Coordinates of C-alpha atoms in Angstrom, one line a residue:
X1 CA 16.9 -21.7 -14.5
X2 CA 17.0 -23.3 -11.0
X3 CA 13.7 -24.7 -10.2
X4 CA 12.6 -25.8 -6.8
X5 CA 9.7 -28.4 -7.0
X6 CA 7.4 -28.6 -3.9
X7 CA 5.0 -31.6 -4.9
X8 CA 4.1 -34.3 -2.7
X9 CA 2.3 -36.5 -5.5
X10 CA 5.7 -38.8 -6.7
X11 CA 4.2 -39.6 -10.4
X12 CA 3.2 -36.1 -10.5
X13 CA 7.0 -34.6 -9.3
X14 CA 8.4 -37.4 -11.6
X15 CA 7.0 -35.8 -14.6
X16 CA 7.5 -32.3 -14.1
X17 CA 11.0 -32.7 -12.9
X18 CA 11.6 -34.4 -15.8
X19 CA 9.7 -32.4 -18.4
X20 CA 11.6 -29.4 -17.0
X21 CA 14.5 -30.9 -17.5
X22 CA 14.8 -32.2 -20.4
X23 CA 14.1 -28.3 -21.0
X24 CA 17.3 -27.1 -20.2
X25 CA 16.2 -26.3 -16.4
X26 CA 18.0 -27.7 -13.0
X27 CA 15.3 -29.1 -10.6
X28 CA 15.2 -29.5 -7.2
X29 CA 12.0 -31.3 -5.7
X30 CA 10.8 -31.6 -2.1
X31 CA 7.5 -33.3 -0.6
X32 CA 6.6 -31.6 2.4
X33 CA 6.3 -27.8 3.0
X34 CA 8.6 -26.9 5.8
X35 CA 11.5 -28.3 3.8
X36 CA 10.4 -26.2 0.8
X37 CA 10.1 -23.4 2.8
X38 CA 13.6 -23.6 4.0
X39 CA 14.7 -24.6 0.8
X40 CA 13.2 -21.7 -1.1
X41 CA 13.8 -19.0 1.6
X42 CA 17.7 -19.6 0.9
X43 CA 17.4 -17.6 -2.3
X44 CA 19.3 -19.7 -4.8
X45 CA 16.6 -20.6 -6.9
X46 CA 15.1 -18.8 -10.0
X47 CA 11.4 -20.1 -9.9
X48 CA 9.4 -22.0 -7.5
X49 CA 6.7 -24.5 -8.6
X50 CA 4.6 -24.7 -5.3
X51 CA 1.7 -27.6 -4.8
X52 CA -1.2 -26.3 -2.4
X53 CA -1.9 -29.7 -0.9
X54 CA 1.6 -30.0 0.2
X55 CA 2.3 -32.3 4.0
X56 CA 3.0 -30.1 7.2
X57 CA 2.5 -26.8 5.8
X58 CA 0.4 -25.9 3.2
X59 CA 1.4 -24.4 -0.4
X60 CA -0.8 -21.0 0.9
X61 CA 0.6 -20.8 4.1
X62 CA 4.3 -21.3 2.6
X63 CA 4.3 -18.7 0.3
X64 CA 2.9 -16.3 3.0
X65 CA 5.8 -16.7 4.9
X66 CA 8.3 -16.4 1.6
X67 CA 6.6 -12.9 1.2
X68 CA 6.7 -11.8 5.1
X69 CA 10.1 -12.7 4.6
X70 CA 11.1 -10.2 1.5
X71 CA 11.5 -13.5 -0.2
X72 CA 10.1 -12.4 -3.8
X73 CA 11.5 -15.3 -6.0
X74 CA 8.5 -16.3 -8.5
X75 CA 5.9 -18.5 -7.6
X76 CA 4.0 -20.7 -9.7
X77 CA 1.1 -22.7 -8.4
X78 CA 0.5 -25.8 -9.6
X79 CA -2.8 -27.8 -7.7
X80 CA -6.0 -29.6 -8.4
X81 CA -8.0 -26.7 -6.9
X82 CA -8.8 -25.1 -9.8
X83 CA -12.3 -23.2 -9.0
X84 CA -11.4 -19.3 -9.3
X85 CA -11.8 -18.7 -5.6
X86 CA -8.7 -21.1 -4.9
X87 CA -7.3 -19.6 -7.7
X88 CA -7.7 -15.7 -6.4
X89 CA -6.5 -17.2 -3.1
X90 CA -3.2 -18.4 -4.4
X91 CA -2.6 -14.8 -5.8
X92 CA -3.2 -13.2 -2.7
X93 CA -1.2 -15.4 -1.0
X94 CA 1.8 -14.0 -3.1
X95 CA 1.8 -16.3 -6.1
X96 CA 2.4 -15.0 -10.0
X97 CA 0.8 -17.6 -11.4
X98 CA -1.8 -20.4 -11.4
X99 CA -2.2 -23.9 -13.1
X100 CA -5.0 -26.3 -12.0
X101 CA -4.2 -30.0 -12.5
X102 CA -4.3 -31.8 -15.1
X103 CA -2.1 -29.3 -17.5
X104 CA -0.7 -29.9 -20.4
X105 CA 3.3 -29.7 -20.0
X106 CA 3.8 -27.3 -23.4
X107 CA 1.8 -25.0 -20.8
X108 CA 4.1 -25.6 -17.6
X109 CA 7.0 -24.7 -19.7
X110 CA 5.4 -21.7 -21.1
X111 CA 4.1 -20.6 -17.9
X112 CA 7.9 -20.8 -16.5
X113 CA 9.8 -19.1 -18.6
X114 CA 7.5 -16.9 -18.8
X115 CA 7.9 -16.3 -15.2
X116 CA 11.7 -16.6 -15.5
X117 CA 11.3 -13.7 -18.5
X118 CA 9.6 -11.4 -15.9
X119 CA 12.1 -11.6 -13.0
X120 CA 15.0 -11.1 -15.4
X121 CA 13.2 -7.9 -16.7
X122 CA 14.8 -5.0 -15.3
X123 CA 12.2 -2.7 -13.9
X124 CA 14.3 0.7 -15.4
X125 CA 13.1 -0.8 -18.7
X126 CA 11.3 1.6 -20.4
X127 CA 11.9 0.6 -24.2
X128 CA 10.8 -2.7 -26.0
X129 CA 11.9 -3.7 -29.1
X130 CA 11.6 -6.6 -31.3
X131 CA 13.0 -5.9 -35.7
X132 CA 11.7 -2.3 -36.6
X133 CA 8.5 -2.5 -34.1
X134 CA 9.7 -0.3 -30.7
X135 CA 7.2 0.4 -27.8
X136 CA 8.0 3.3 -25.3
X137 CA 6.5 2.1 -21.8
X138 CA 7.0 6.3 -21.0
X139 CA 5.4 7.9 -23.7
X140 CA 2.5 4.6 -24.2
X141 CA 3.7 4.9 -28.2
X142 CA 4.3 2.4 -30.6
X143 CA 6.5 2.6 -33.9
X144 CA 6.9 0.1 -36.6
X145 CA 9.3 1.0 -39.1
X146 CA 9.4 4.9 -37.4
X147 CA 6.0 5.2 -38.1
X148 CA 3.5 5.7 -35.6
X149 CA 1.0 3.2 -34.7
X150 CA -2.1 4.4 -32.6
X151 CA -3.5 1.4 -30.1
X152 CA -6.2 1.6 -27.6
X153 CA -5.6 0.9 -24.5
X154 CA -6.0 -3.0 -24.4
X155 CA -4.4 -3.2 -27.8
X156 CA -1.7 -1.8 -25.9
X157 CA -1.3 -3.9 -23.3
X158 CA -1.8 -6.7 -25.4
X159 CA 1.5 -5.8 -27.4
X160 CA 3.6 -5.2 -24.2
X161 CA 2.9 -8.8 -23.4
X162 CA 3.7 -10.3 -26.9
X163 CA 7.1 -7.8 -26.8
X164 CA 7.9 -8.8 -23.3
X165 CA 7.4 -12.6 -24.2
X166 CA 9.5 -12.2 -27.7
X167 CA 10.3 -15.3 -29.6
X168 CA 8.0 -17.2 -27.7
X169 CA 4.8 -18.9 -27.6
X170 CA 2.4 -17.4 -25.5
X171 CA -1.2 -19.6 -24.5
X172 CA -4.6 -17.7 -25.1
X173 CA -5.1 -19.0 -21.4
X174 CA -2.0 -16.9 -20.7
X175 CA -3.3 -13.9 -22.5
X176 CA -6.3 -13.6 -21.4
X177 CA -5.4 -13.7 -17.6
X178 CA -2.7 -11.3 -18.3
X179 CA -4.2 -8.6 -20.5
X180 CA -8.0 -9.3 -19.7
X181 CA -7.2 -10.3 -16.0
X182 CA -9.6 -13.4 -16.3
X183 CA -9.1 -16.8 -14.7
X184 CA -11.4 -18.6 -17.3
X185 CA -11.8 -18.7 -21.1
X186 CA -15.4 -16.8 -21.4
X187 CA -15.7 -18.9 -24.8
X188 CA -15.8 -15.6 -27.2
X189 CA -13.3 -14.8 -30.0
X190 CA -11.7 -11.9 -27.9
X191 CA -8.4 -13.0 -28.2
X192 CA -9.0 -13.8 -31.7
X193 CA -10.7 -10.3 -32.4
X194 CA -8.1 -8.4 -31.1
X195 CA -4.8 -10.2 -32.3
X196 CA -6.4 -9.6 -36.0
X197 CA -6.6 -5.9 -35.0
X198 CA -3.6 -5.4 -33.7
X199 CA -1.6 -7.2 -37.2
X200 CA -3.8 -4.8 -39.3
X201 CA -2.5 -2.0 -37.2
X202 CA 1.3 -3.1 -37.0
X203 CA 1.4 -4.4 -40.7
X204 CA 3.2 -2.3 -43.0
X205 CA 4.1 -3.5 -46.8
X206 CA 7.5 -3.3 -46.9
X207 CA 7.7 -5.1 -43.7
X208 CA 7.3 -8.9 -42.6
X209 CA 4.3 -9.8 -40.8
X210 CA 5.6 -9.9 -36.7
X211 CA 2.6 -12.0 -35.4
X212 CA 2.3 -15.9 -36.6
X213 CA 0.0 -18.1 -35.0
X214 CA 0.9 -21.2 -33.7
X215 CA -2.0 -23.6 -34.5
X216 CA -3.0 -25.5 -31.4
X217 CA -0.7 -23.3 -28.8
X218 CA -0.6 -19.7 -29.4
X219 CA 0.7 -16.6 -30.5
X220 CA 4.3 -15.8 -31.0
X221 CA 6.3 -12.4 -31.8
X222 CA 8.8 -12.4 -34.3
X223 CA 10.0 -12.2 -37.4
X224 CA 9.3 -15.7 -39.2
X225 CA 11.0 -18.8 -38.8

């Protein structure tokens, strides 16, 4: 993907510029905001990785003006404010995602492609697949080897984002903003609690287990390695 950077911190734009792209991604970084904004508003780039502290125009007021532009390339915060309030701002503001400094970078990378994953999704989808297991977005069913699998609601949604994210690792961080729409790890086994739920419901005996665990990182959908 083509990435446009908008950090100001050097060490910090050194290292995810170069973590991206030793990733396979092409990376484009700025330090100020009115140059990002003009950079980003010419619509060649797949993702933007925006720093709120940004010189001359802040990462807030940038992607404001993206979005009053019809400017609806991706947008993936990346700051030291990290309290939920500067994180719900950055959302309003027209951002998909959030990451308070200091991150991991297995979790930038995650975080987007997963974004990149999402933009790429055509919104006429109505089908996921992934081996035998098929979800219909219509008809909210699920199928695993044509046999019907019955989900609750959250189970549900939980499976759409494992399908959506296929073959890759997804964060608990990641899943619980997503499917539980919370910007902080409330220290409980939820994750845990449900992902053991929902294997129980899609295993079936003649059929490989879909769900592996990645110890230390996540979850990942797919049949094994």
């Amino acid at each position: 993907m083509r990435i446009l950077l908008i950090e100001d911190d050097a060490d910090t734009a050194a290292y995810v510029a170069d973590g991206l792209t030793a990733n396979g991604h092409a990376v484009e970084a700025v330090d100020e905001g009115p140059r990002g904004f003009l950079a980003a508003a010419s619509g060649t780039f797949d993702i933007l990785v925006v720093d709120r502290m940004v010189p001359k125009l802040d990462g807030l007021a940038l992607v404001r003006r993206l979005r009053a532009a019809e400017v609806e390339t991706p947008v993936l915060f990346l700051t030291a404010l990290g309290e939920m309030e500067d994180r719900v701002a950055g959302l309003e503001a027209g951002g998909d995602d959030y990451l308070p400094k200091p991150f991991a970078l297995p979790e930038l990378l995650a975080r987007v492609e997963a974004l990149g994953r999402r933009a790429r999704q055509s919104t006429a989808e109505t089908v996921l697949r992934c081996g035998d297991l098929e979800m219909d977005l219509l008809r909210r069913s699920v199928t695993r080897s044509g046999h019907p699998v019955e989900l609750q609601p959250r189970e549900f949604r939980l499976l759409e984002y494992l399908l959506r994210n296929a073959g890759h690792v997804v964060t608990k961080t990641m899943l619980l903003e997503t499917v539980w729409h919370l910007r902080f790890d409330p220290n409980t086994n939820v994750v845990e609690a449900h992902m053991s739920r929902l294997r129980g419901k899609l295993h079936r005996p003649a059929s490989a287990e879909l769900i592996t665990t990645i110890r230390g990182a996540g979850y990942r959908l797919g049949p094994p390695a």
